[in-house]
Coordinates of C-alpha atoms in Angstrom, one line a residue:
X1 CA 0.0 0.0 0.0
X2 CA 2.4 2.6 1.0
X3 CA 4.7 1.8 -2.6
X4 CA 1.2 2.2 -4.3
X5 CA 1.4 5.7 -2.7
X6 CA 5.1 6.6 -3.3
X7 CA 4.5 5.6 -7.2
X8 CA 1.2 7.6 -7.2
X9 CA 2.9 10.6 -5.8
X10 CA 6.3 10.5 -8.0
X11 CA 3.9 10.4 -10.9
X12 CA 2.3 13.1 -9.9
X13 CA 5.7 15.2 -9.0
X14 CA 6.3 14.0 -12.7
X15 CA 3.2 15.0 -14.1
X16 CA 2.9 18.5 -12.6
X17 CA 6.5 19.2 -13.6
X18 CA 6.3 17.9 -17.1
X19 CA 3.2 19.9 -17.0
X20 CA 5.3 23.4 -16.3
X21 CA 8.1 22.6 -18.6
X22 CA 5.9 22.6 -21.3
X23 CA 3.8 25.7 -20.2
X24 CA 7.2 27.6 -19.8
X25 CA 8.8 26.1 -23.3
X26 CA 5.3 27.4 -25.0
X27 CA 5.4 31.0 -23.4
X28 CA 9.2 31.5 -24.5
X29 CA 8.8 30.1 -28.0
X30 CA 4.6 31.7 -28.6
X31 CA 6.0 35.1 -29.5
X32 CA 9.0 33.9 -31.9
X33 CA 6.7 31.5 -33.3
X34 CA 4.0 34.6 -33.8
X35 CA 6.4 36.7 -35.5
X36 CA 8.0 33.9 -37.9
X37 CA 4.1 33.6 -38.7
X38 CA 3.3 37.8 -39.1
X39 CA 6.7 37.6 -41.1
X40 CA 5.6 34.7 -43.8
X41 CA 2.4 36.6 -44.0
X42 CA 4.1 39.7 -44.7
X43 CA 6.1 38.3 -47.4
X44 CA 3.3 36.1 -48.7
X45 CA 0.9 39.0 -49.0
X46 CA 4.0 41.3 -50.7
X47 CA 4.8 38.0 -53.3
X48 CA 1.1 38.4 -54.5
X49 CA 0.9 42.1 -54.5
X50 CA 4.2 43.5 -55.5
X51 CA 3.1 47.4 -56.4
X52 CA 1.3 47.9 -52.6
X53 CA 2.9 49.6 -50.4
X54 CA 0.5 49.2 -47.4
X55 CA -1.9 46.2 -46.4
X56 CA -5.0 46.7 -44.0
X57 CA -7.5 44.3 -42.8
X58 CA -10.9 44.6 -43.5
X59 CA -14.0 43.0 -42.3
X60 CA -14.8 39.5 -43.6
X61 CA -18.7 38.5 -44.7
X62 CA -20.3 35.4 -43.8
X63 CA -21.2 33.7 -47.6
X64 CA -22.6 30.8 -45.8
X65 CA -26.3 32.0 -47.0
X66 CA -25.1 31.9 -50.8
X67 CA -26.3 28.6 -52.5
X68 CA -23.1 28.7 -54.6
X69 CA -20.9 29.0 -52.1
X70 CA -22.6 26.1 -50.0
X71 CA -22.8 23.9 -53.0
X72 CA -19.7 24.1 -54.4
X73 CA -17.1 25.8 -52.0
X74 CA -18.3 24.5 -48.7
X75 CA -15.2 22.7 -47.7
X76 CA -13.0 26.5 -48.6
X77 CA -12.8 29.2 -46.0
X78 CA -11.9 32.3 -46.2
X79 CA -9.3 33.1 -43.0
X80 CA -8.4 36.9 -44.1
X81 CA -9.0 40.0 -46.6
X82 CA -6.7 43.1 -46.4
X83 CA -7.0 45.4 -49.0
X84 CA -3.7 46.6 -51.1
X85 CA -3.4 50.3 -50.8
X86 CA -0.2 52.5 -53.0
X87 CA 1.2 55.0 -51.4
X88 CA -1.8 57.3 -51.8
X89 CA -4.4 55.1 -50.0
X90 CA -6.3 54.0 -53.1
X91 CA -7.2 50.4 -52.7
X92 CA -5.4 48.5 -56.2
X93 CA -7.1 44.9 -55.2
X94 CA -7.4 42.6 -52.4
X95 CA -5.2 39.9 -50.8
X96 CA -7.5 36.8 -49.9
X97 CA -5.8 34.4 -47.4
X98 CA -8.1 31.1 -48.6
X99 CA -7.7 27.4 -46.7
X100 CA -9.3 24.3 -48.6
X101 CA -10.1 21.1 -46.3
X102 CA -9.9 19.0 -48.9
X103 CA -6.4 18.4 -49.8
X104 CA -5.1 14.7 -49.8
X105 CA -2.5 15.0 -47.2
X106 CA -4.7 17.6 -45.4
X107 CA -5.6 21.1 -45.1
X108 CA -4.0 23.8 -47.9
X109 CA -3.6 27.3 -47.0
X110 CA -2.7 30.3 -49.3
X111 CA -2.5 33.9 -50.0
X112 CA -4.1 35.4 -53.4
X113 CA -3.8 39.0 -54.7
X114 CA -6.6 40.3 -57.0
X115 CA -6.6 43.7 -58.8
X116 CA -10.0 45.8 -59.2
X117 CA -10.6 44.7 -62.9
X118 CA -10.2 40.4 -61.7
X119 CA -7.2 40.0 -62.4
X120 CA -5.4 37.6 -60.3
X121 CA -1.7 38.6 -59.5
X122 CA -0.8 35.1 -58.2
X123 CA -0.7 33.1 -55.4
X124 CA 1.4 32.2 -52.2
X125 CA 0.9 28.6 -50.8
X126 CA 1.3 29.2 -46.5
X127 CA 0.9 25.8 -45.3
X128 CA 0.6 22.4 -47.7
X129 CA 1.1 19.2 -46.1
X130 CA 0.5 16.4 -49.7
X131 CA 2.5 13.7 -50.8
X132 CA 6.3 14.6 -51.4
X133 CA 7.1 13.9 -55.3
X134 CA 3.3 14.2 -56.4
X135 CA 1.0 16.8 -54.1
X136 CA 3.3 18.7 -52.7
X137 CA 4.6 20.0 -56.3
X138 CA 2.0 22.3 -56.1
X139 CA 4.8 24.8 -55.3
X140 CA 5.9 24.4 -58.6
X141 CA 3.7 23.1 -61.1
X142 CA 0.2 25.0 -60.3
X143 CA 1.5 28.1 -58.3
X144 CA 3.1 29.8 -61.8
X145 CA 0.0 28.6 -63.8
X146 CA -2.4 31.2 -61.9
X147 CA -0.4 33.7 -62.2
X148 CA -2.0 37.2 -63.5
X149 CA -4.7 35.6 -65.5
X150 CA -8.2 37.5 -65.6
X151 CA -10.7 35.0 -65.5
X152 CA -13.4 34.7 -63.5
X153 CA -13.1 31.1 -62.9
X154 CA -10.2 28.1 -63.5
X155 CA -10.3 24.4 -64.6
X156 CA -7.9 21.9 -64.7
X157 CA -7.3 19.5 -66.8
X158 CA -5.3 16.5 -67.8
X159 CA -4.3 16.9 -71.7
X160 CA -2.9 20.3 -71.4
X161 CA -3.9 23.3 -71.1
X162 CA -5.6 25.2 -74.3
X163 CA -7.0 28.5 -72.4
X164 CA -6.1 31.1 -70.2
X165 CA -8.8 29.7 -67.7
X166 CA -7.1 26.2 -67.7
X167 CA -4.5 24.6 -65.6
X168 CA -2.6 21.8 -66.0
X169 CA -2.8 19.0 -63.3
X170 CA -0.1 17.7 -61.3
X171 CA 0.3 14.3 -62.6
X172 CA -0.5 11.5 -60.0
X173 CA -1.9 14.5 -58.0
X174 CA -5.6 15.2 -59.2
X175 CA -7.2 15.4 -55.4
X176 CA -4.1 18.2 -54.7
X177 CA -5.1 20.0 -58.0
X178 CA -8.7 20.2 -57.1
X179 CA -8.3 21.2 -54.0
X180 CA -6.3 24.4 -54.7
X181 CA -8.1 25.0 -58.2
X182 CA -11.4 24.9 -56.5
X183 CA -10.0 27.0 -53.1
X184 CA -9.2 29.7 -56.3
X185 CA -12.3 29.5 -57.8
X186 CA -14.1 30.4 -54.1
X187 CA -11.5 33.0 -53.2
X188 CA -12.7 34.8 -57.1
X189 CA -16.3 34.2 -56.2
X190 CA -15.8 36.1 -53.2
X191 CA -13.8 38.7 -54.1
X192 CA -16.9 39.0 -57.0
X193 CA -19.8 38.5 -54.7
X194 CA -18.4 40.0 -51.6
X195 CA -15.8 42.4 -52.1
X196 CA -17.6 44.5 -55.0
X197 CA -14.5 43.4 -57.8
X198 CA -15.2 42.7 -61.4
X199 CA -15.3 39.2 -62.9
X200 CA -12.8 38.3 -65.6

């Protein structure tokens, strides 16, 4: 009885100071990991809108009541909108920070810039987690291939590409190509519906 108590009570010593480590470790590394975050954000949001000199927030709507948006881009959210300001204040586009659930290896998260008229400057993937060698060339195969296109919606495809409004899919990769094509299509729809810009 009494070894049952010194083992339950050395666990617990253990327990309570595992328990502080780790809340010490996370308050020393929660600011450096905040700012290595703000900082890939920065530079995300200045990859896909090169000419603005400022950024600022602004208030996101709820297009959970549109029957597009539930129908086709319910598994899409949209995490942030900031408009792009030049140096006088006048609003160029808007940077979309846009995370589809529906990647293979899991969530995809990334930054779009879109000018007044629709056109879309590009994108910035922030977090992709796919297959190394097939999903996760993303990076490099579909990233270049939205670049400033004006269209007001994209497809993929597997023979190649014939129009501005088509990508080519990663081959072996069609659930990573969806995923980020469709999350494109719903950040355009709401920059359309939601944000007063012009389709392409």
């Amino acid at each position: 009885m009494k070894n049952m108590i010194k083992d339950a009570a050395v666990l617990f010593v253990i327990t309570v100071a595992a328990g502080l480590i780790l809340g010490f470790v996370y308050q020393i590394t929660k600011e450096p990991i905040a700012l290595a975050e703000e900082k890939a954000a920065n530079e995300a949001y200045a990859e896909v809108f090169a000419d603005a000199s400022s950024f600022e927030e602004c208030a996101l709507a709820d297009p959970a009541a549109d029957p597009v948006w539930t129908e086709e881009y319910k598994a899409v959210d949209i995490e942030k909108a900031l408009e792009a300001k030049d140096g006088a204040g006048s609003v160029l586009g808007y940077i979309l920070t846009v995370t589809s659930h529906e990647g293979y290896g899991g969530d995809i998260t990334f930054t779009m810039g879109i000018r007044m008229d629709g056109t879309l400057n590009g994108i910035s993937i922030l977090d992709i987690s796919e297959t190394a060698g097939l999903g996760m060339k993303a990076e490099a195969v579909l990233k270049p291939q939205f670049q400033n296109k004006n269209v007001s919606n994209f497809t993929y495809t597997k023979t190649g590409a014939s129009s501005e409004s088509q990508i080519d899919a990663i081959s072996g990769a069609t659930i990573t190509t969806n995923a980020v094509t469709t999350a494109v299509n719903a950040g355009l729809y709401y920059f359309q519906t939601q944000l007063g810009g012009n389709a392409g």
